[in-house]
């Protein structure tokens, strides 16, 4: 057996023993040993994509939904560089990726040889760990090295405290394909009952005990862990829960879904400064919320990894791996005032949305309402997730996700595809037209590839709608070209190019019917950017007016 085949065979086998179930491959020549070893491995589900960027985000989506390491493989050269945005997102979001990049051997580096770039630590600090595996050689001791290396890589990617991407750079000398010889200088097999090295998980950390108080608030952002436990504890303590849609805590009687508008009303925000705020995950959708956090008496950030805690407002007073929220005695005036304001704002918001036609916030609200229990909704990172944050009513029974680690719009079609493939149930995605066009290659599926049950709902306002809500919109002359960026693309033709079923929704009442179907499909909803600005203004004004009209204690 040639060394390249031996290394690939052993590495794949050991990763499977560790628990690997999904692998995404972007084909190339130098990675042939890994590709052939994976094709012969029946214990993993192989996904092949022709575009490295789409492949990397597909792996990201699989890892996000499954919460398990996913292997990502490519050839040498610029293929490796095309993984970089997804590696950054995985690092910021704490998602377990095993990035296996094929490389030329040392004697071909720095010589101008074809498809050769410097791949050593190419992703910099975005990886949890990097290893230059070295050119495989037929000599005793290699199998122990390869298998222990695979175990270390899998464990470093999966965490448990700080999951994230791990990069193994594998230099292969030719020959790159099996030569028909199966002999090797030592046994290639691993342990019969599991991985070569068994990594033990540490016991749960000791929780920080908080003093009892009714004037507390639980804030839930992207990437939060143990959400149900903390939401239940907040409920027992009489605390309101302010959860972003992708935080997973917007359900139940204590969920305050209109917090963006409440905290944007100075009278309410000033009267509702808490004794303590406990933050899970990374909140970042609502500027009023972030401003309000800076004024909290005590701001405790819960972070499993004490080396990487989120604190965008620099208002954290304590950081803990776990927090114990005690039951507080006393009246429920605090919670009642939050719920009363939330109900008033919700009534006002829904009244505006109900007469807003096919507006973007109404689409977000109505889409969530229309989804069946057990559904997954993947959200675009720009306006769609903000529209959900500001318009979505509390509900149970669905899972919401978004790429909010680095909050880019790249790779969203492929990430949604990956999340849908890892989800046991129907999946949907809500994204803007620019995000959709940015990753239209994500629609390309080979005839033998696993196909997700995924409905992509695309909001088409012919450009970058979020900029119309930002100060850049005041610069009228250059705005449309350098910020609005109209494209004029017919999304129906984009879908047709890959044979993806397509539906155009002309009235918002047509949405439930348009969502029906199986497999990958595209639903387009056309909106107007300027009208969208006006709708958002009406929502803010209506919510603030309703809150200000409430009796003051």
XYZ file of N, CA, C and O in Angstrom, residues 330-488:
636
model
N -41.984 37.744 46.941
C -42.431 39.124 46.788
C -43.470 39.249 45.692
O -43.882 38.264 45.079
N -43.882 40.478 45.422
C -44.939 40.683 44.432
C -44.379 40.572 43.021
O -43.168 40.523 42.804
N -45.304 40.559 42.057
C -44.905 40.394 40.662
C -45.071 41.687 39.877
O -45.319 41.653 38.667
N -44.934 42.834 40.552
C -45.091 44.129 39.882
C -44.108 44.282 38.734
O -44.454 44.788 37.654
N -42.866 43.840 38.955
C -41.815 43.960 37.936
C -42.200 43.217 36.664
O -42.233 43.790 35.567
N -42.512 41.937 36.810
C -42.869 41.143 35.629
C -44.165 41.642 35.001
O -44.290 41.705 33.760
N -45.121 42.025 35.832
C -46.404 42.484 35.317
C -46.229 43.723 34.433
O -46.875 43.846 33.383
N -45.349 44.633 34.824
C -45.170 45.848 34.028
C -44.539 45.534 32.681
O -44.875 46.151 31.661
N -43.621 44.574 32.640
C -43.034 44.151 31.372
C -44.094 43.503 30.475
O -44.186 43.820 29.278
N -44.880 42.616 31.057
C -45.877 41.898 30.253
C -46.981 42.831 29.770
O -47.477 42.694 28.643
N -47.365 43.780 30.597
C -48.394 44.732 30.192
C -47.911 45.584 29.004
O -48.648 45.792 28.029
N -46.672 46.049 29.091
C -46.119 46.841 27.994
C -45.928 45.996 26.747
O -46.179 46.453 25.617
N -45.502 44.757 26.938
C -45.307 43.848 25.798
C -46.627 43.600 25.082
O -46.692 43.610 23.840
N -47.689 43.375 25.833
C -48.994 43.130 25.221
C -49.490 44.359 24.467
O -50.025 44.248 23.353
N -49.298 45.541 25.041
C -49.732 46.771 24.366
C -48.957 46.986 23.075
O -49.530 47.324 22.023
N -47.628 46.787 23.137
C -46.811 46.963 21.934
C -47.141 45.918 20.890
O -47.224 46.220 19.687
N -47.359 44.677 21.325
C -47.693 43.610 20.373
C -48.992 43.910 19.643
O -49.096 43.730 18.422
N -49.998 44.358 20.364
C -51.275 44.695 19.733
C -51.088 45.803 18.690
O -51.636 45.740 17.581
N -50.288 46.813 19.035
C -50.043 47.919 18.107
C -49.252 47.457 16.891
O -49.549 47.845 15.749
N -48.250 46.639 17.106
C -47.432 46.143 16.001
C -48.263 45.304 15.037
O -48.183 45.463 13.804
N -49.061 44.391 15.587
C -49.865 43.525 14.725
C -50.885 44.325 13.931
O -51.186 43.993 12.775
N -51.406 45.386 14.530
C -52.367 46.217 13.809
C -51.708 46.870 12.596
O -52.310 46.963 11.514
N -50.464 47.327 12.741
C -49.745 47.925 11.613
C -49.411 46.859 10.573
O -49.587 47.071 9.362
N -48.934 45.717 11.040
C -48.534 44.664 10.104
C -49.724 44.135 9.309
O -49.595 43.819 8.116
N -50.866 44.025 9.941
C -52.039 43.454 9.270
C -52.482 44.275 8.062
O -53.139 43.742 7.161
N -52.150 45.567 8.040
C -52.552 46.419 6.908
C -51.342 46.852 6.080
O -51.432 47.763 5.262
N -50.181 46.177 6.281
C -48.958 46.580 5.592
C -48.753 45.887 4.260
O -47.706 46.063 3.623
N -49.730 45.062 3.843
C -49.578 44.353 2.577
C -48.467 43.322 2.654
O -48.240 42.709 3.694
N -47.752 43.149 1.549
C -46.652 42.185 1.516
C -45.369 42.889 1.960
O -44.456 43.136 1.168
N -45.322 43.226 3.229
C -44.143 43.897 3.778
C -43.176 42.860 4.344
O -43.559 41.733 4.662
N -41.939 43.271 4.499
C -40.924 42.335 4.990
C -41.138 41.929 6.445
O -41.027 40.745 6.780
N -41.465 42.858 7.352
C -41.754 42.410 8.727
C -42.975 41.504 8.802
O -42.993 40.541 9.579
N -43.998 41.783 8.002
C -45.171 40.917 8.028
C -44.835 39.533 7.488
O -45.318 38.519 8.014
N -44.028 39.482 6.444
C -43.600 38.183 5.926
C -42.896 37.380 7.015
O -43.161 36.185 7.186
N -42.011 38.031 7.771
C -41.296 37.332 8.843
C -42.266 36.801 9.886
O -42.183 35.642 10.310
N -43.196 37.650 10.314
C -44.165 37.230 11.331
C -45.037 36.087 10.822
O -45.213 35.054 11.501
N -45.587 36.255 9.621
C -46.531 35.264 9.103
C -45.843 33.954 8.743
O -46.452 32.877 8.843
N -44.585 34.023 8.322
C -43.857 32.795 8.006
C -43.697 31.936 9.246
O -43.959 30.726 9.219
N -43.270 32.537 10.358
C -43.108 31.774 11.595
C -44.443 31.183 12.034
O -44.517 30.022 12.460
N -45.507 31.957 11.929
C -46.830 31.461 12.322
C -47.282 30.282 11.465
O -48.031 29.412 11.929
N -46.843 30.253 10.199
C -47.316 29.226 9.258
C -46.542 27.917 9.351
O -46.992 26.898 8.817
N -45.389 27.919 10.018
C -44.548 26.717 10.021
C -45.135 25.644 10.932
O -45.679 25.930 11.995
N -44.994 24.379 10.520
C -45.490 23.282 11.370
C -44.570 23.040 12.553
O -43.383 23.404 12.522
N -45.103 22.436 13.589
C -44.267 22.026 14.717
C -43.199 21.057 14.228
O -43.447 20.213 13.378
N -42.012 21.187 14.784
C -40.896 20.340 14.375
C -40.097 20.903 13.224
O -39.143 20.270 12.764
N -40.458 22.100 12.761
C -39.770 22.691 11.623
C -38.494 23.400 12.058
O -38.366 23.858 13.200
N -37.571 23.504 11.117
C -36.359 24.300 11.266
C -36.487 25.527 10.380
O -36.915 25.423 9.225
N -36.127 26.701 10.915
C -36.088 27.924 10.117
C -34.688 28.506 10.215
O -34.233 28.899 11.285
N -34.010 28.550 9.061
C -32.692 29.181 8.992
C -32.878 30.601 8.483
O -33.554 30.817 7.478
N -32.284 31.575 9.168
C -32.545 32.993 8.888
C -31.318 33.671 8.301
O -30.195 33.430 8.755
N -31.535 34.524 7.316
C -30.475 35.355 6.777
C -29.925 36.288 7.833
O -30.623 36.690 8.773
N -28.655 36.680 7.675
C -27.943 37.388 8.737
C -28.172 38.889 8.743
O -27.733 39.575 9.665
N -28.817 39.436 7.723
C -28.966 40.882 7.631
C -30.361 41.297 8.074
O -30.686 41.249 9.251
N -31.236 41.688 7.148
C -32.576 42.140 7.536
C -33.514 41.023 7.987
O -34.312 41.228 8.910
N -33.501 39.830 7.390
C -34.473 38.810 7.806
C -34.436 38.499 9.301
O -35.482 38.409 9.937
N -33.248 38.339 9.881
C -33.195 38.005 11.304
C -33.644 39.185 12.149
O -34.257 39.016 13.213
N -33.413 40.408 11.674
C -33.889 41.585 12.410
C -35.404 41.726 12.296
O -36.075 42.104 13.267
N -35.952 41.431 11.117
C -37.408 41.459 10.988
C -38.058 40.410 11.877
O -39.114 40.660 12.484
N -37.445 39.258 11.981
C -37.964 38.239 12.891
C -37.877 38.722 14.336
O -38.810 38.533 15.124
N -36.761 39.343 14.692
C -36.589 39.821 16.057
C -37.660 40.843 16.427
O -38.176 40.850 17.543
N -38.021 41.699 15.486
C -38.948 42.780 15.778
C -40.418 42.422 15.547
O -41.302 43.115 16.049
N -40.681 41.357 14.782
C -42.067 41.049 14.434
C -42.549 39.681 14.889
O -43.761 39.450 14.979
N -41.644 38.763 15.210
C -42.034 37.395 15.533
C -42.706 37.306 16.895
O -42.210 37.826 17.894
N -43.842 36.639 16.922
C -44.531 36.380 18.183
C -43.919 35.154 18.866
O -43.331 34.292 18.201
N -44.042 35.051 20.188
C -43.527 33.856 20.870
C -44.236 32.595 20.371
O -45.440 32.621 20.128
N -43.488 31.543 20.225
C -44.096 30.260 19.919
C -43.117 29.133 20.211
O -41.900 29.327 20.239
N -43.674 27.956 20.434
C -42.888 26.752 20.645
C -42.888 25.922 19.367
O -43.603 26.219 18.420
N -42.078 24.886 19.379
C -42.189 23.855 18.343
C -41.373 24.065 17.095
O -41.458 23.266 16.166
N -40.576 25.147 17.021
C -39.709 25.325 15.866
C -38.302 25.649 16.338
O -38.098 26.106 17.466
N -37.348 25.406 15.466
C -35.932 25.685 15.749
C -35.461 26.770 14.789
O -35.600 26.617 13.575
N -34.913 27.860 15.306
C -34.417 28.943 14.468
C -32.902 29.030 14.568
O -32.339 28.934 15.669
N -32.247 29.235 13.414
C -30.793 29.332 13.367
C -30.386 30.423 12.405
O -31.127 30.770 11.486
N -29.181 30.954 12.598
C -28.639 31.973 11.708
C -27.123 31.980 11.843
O -26.579 31.572 12.869
N -26.441 32.437 10.802
C -24.985 32.590 10.854
C -24.655 33.952 11.462
O -24.334 34.904 10.761
N -24.724 34.017 12.793
C -24.491 35.283 13.473
C -23.154 35.313 14.213
O -22.919 36.203 15.015
N -22.275 34.351 13.913
C -20.943 34.419 14.507
C -20.189 35.625 13.988
O -19.760 36.492 14.736
N -20.017 35.686 12.652
C -19.427 36.853 12.005
C -20.474 37.665 11.258
O -20.168 38.718 10.712
N -21.714 37.144 11.205
C -22.870 37.851 10.654
C -22.710 38.219 9.174
O -23.222 39.245 8.737
N -22.018 37.388 8.420
C -21.889 37.646 6.984
C -23.089 37.122 6.218
O -23.877 36.319 6.723
N -23.227 37.595 4.959
C -24.315 37.095 4.125
C -23.833 35.984 3.200
O -24.612 35.444 2.416
N -22.555 35.614 3.273
C -22.036 34.614 2.348
C -22.401 33.201 2.790
O -22.492 32.897 3.975
N -22.628 32.345 1.803
C -22.834 30.926 2.056
C -24.158 30.554 2.686
O -24.310 29.437 3.201
N -25.177 31.431 2.620
C -26.407 31.153 3.359
C -27.238 30.042 2.737
O -27.866 29.262 3.454
N -27.277 29.966 1.419
C -28.025 28.870 0.779
C -27.423 27.529 1.199
O -28.136 26.594 1.579
N -26.100 27.443 1.143
C -25.431 26.183 1.484
C -25.557 25.859 2.966
O -25.737 24.690 3.341
N -25.463 26.871 3.839
C -25.637 26.623 5.269
C -27.034 26.094 5.548
O -27.220 25.157 6.341
N -28.039 26.696 4.901
C -29.410 26.214 5.072
C -29.543 24.785 4.577
O -30.233 23.962 5.198
N -28.896 24.474 3.464
C -28.924 23.103 2.945
C -28.330 22.133 3.966
O -28.896 21.065 4.242
N -27.186 22.494 4.534
C -26.555 21.614 5.512
C -27.402 21.434 6.753
O -27.553 20.313 7.261
N -27.959 22.533 7.273
C -28.801 22.434 8.462
C -30.022 21.570 8.188
O -30.442 20.765 9.034
N -30.596 21.710 6.986
C -31.765 20.908 6.625
C -31.417 19.430 6.531
O -32.211 18.565 6.925
N -30.232 19.121 6.011
C -29.812 17.721 5.905
C -29.599 17.085 7.273
O -29.737 15.869 7.428
N -29.263 17.895 8.274
C -29.050 17.367 9.621
C -30.320 17.409 10.470
O -30.322 16.889 11.592
N -31.385 18.027 9.935
C -32.613 18.193 10.711
C -33.590 17.058 10.416
O -33.780 16.669 9.265
N -34.228 16.573 11.446
C -35.229 15.512 11.292
C -36.612 16.141 11.200
O -37.348 16.214 12.184
N -36.953 16.637 10.022
C -38.233 17.300 9.829
C -38.130 18.309 8.710
O -37.074 18.484 8.103
N -39.213 19.015 8.415
C -39.191 19.998 7.333
C -38.329 21.201 7.695
O -38.262 21.601 8.862
N -37.678 21.777 6.702
C -36.797 22.911 6.939
C -37.145 24.043 5.981
O -37.575 23.816 4.845
N -36.937 25.256 6.469
C -37.236 26.470 5.706
C -36.096 27.453 5.927
O -35.363 27.367 6.907
N -35.966 28.390 5.003
C -34.976 29.452 5.155
C -35.594 30.758 4.702
O -36.400 30.786 3.770
N -35.224 31.836 5.374
C -35.669 33.176 5.006
C -34.429 34.021 4.792
O -33.628 34.210 5.711
N -34.249 34.530 3.571
C -33.055 35.312 3.257
C -33.369 36.354 2.205
O -34.387 36.276 1.502
N -32.482 37.346 2.092
C -32.641 38.389 1.111
C -32.115 37.987 -0.249
O -31.413 36.976 -0.402
N -32.421 38.809 -1.252
C -32.030 38.501 -2.624
C -30.509 38.522 -2.801
O -29.960 37.689 -3.526
N -29.815 39.470 -2.160
C -28.363 39.510 -2.315
C -27.711 38.284 -1.689
O -26.748 37.729 -2.235
N -28.197 37.867 -0.542
C -27.668 36.644 0.077
C -27.904 35.441 -0.828
O -27.024 34.583 -0.988
N -29.081 35.369 -1.396
C -29.417 34.251 -2.283
C -28.492 34.235 -3.494
O -27.933 33.192 -3.858
N -28.311 35.387 -4.123
C -27.450 35.458 -5.305
C -25.990 35.217 -4.953
O -25.231 34.648 -5.750
N -25.588 35.623 -3.770
C -24.205 35.453 -3.323
C -23.825 33.980 -3.253
O -22.655 33.623 -3.421
N -24.793 33.119 -3.029
C -24.511 31.685 -2.890
C -25.453 30.860 -3.761
O -25.912 29.803 -3.359
N -25.742 31.343 -4.969
C -26.638 30.577 -5.835
C -26.035 29.228 -6.224
O -26.773 28.299 -6.564
N -24.702 29.085 -6.129
C -24.094 27.775 -6.377
C -24.545 26.734 -5.360
O -24.419 25.534 -5.600
N -25.068 27.203 -4.234
C -25.574 26.260 -3.240
C -26.744 25.436 -3.737
O -27.083 24.403 -3.152
N -27.384 25.880 -4.829
C -28.500 25.124 -5.408
C -28.029 23.947 -6.258
O -28.842 23.110 -6.651
N -26.734 23.908 -6.565
C -26.222 22.855 -7.455
C -26.028 21.572 -6.653
O -25.147 21.476 -5.797
N -26.842 20.577 -6.942
C -26.760 19.267 -6.287
C -26.603 18.197 -7.358
O -27.401 18.137 -8.302
N -25.584 17.380 -7.223
C -25.404 16.275 -8.155
C -26.519 15.256 -8.014
O -27.196 15.180 -6.979
N -26.724 14.422 -9.021
C -27.837 13.464 -8.992
C -27.728 12.410 -7.897
O -28.735 11.815 -7.520
N -26.519 12.202 -7.340
C -26.348 11.168 -6.320
C -26.178 11.757 -4.920
O -25.871 11.031 -3.975
N -26.391 13.071 -4.789
C -26.190 13.715 -3.494
C -27.455 13.659 -2.636
O -28.566 13.726 -3.165
N -27.298 13.554 -1.306
C -28.465 13.644 -0.417
C -29.171 14.977 -0.627
O -28.538 16.028 -0.715
N -30.498 14.931 -0.720
C -31.289 16.131 -1.016
C -32.138 16.489 0.202
O -32.918 15.678 0.693
N -32.011 17.724 0.694
C -32.768 18.127 1.884
C -34.198 18.508 1.542
O -34.510 18.868 0.401
N -35.068 18.439 2.535
C -36.425 18.978 2.412
C -36.352 20.421 2.877
O -36.493 20.716 4.058
N -36.116 21.351 1.939
C -35.827 22.743 2.285
C -36.554 23.699 1.351
O -36.405 23.619 0.128
N -37.328 24.598 1.943
C -37.998 25.662 1.198
C -37.264 26.973 1.465
O -37.238 27.462 2.594
N -36.659 27.540 0.414
C -35.936 28.799 0.529
C -36.882 29.951 0.197
O -37.306 30.099 -0.949
N -37.232 30.758 1.195
C -38.085 31.923 0.999
C -37.168 33.132 0.805
O -36.423 33.506 1.717
N -37.203 33.719 -0.381
C -36.284 34.799 -0.736
C -37.051 36.110 -0.834
O -37.986 36.238 -1.633
N -36.653 37.078 -0.008
C -37.237 38.422 -0.061
C -36.466 39.217 -1.119
O -35.273 39.487 -0.943
N -37.137 39.576 -2.196
C -36.464 40.274 -3.288
C -36.906 41.737 -3.326
O -37.996 42.059 -3.791
N -36.035 42.624 -2.804
C -36.286 44.064 -2.918
C -35.281 44.716 -3.859
O -35.052 45.924 -3.807
N -34.684 43.883 -4.719
C -33.754 44.337 -5.759
C -32.608 45.151 -5.168
O -32.314 46.250 -5.605
N -31.952 44.580 -4.154
C -30.790 45.253 -3.600
C -30.580 44.987 -2.128
O -31.159 44.067 -1.551
N -29.748 45.838 -1.519
C -29.415 45.695 -0.101
C -30.363 46.501 0.765
O -30.120 47.684 1.048
N -31.431 45.882 1.193
C -32.485 46.594 1.906
C -32.059 47.181 3.229
O -32.573 48.221 3.651
N -31.100 46.559 3.920
C -30.733 47.047 5.251
C -30.119 48.443 5.181
O -30.260 49.254 6.095
N -29.456 48.781 4.056
C -28.811 50.090 3.957
C -29.833 51.229 3.919
O -29.521 52.355 4.297
N -31.041 50.922 3.467
C -32.079 51.959 3.439
C -32.508 52.370 4.837
O -33.133 53.412 5.016
N -32.170 51.546 5.839
C -32.517 51.854 7.224
C -31.341 52.424 8.000
O -31.446 52.682 9.196
N -30.203 52.629 7.322
C -28.997 53.112 7.966
C -28.695 54.548 7.523
O -29.274 55.037 6.546
N -27.792 55.232 8.209
C -27.483 56.617 7.851
C -27.019 56.802 6.411
O -27.162 57.887 5.839
N -26.471 55.757 5.801
C -26.007 55.869 4.411
C -27.132 56.290 3.467
O -26.881 56.871 2.404
N -28.384 56.000 3.826
C -29.509 56.334 2.949
C -29.657 57.838 2.750
O -30.276 58.281 1.768
N -29.097 58.636 3.647
C -29.209 60.094 3.530
C -28.312 60.651 2.429
O -28.517 61.772 1.968
N -27.327 59.871 2.004
C -26.421 60.318 0.938
C -27.063 59.921 -0.385
O -26.744 58.889 -0.967
N -27.960 60.733 -0.884
C -28.876 60.323 -1.940
C -28.197 60.025 -3.267
O -28.506 59.025 -3.915
N -27.268 60.850 -3.710
C -26.734 60.683 -5.061
C -26.020 59.339 -5.265
O -26.351 58.599 -6.186
N -25.048 58.997 -4.411
C -24.360 57.716 -4.652
C -25.065 56.509 -4.046
O -24.638 55.379 -4.287
N -26.118 56.740 -3.252
C -26.674 55.647 -2.449
C -27.064 54.437 -3.290
O -26.676 53.302 -3.004
N -27.843 54.647 -4.330
C -28.425 53.514 -5.038
C -27.357 52.631 -5.674
O -27.468 51.407 -5.670
N -26.302 53.261 -6.178
C -25.288 52.446 -6.840
C -24.348 51.754 -5.869
O -24.040 50.572 -6.036
N -23.875 52.468 -4.847
C -22.826 51.907 -3.995
C -23.352 51.262 -2.715
O -22.602 50.579 -2.015
N -24.627 51.476 -2.377
C -25.222 50.817 -1.213
C -26.451 49.994 -1.602
O -26.572 48.828 -1.246
N -27.384 50.607 -2.322
C -28.602 49.905 -2.719
C -28.332 48.744 -3.653
O -28.975 47.705 -3.570
N -27.378 48.910 -4.552
C -26.917 47.874 -5.493
C -28.046 47.063 -6.140
O -28.125 45.842 -5.956
N -28.925 47.699 -6.908
C -29.940 46.919 -7.618
C -29.285 45.992 -8.633
O -28.271 46.331 -9.242
N -29.862 44.810 -8.798
C -29.250 43.800 -9.666
C -30.121 43.428 -10.866
O -29.614 42.984 -11.894
N -31.434 43.556 -10.731
C -32.325 43.257 -11.843
C -32.375 41.800 -12.263
O -32.830 41.483 -13.375
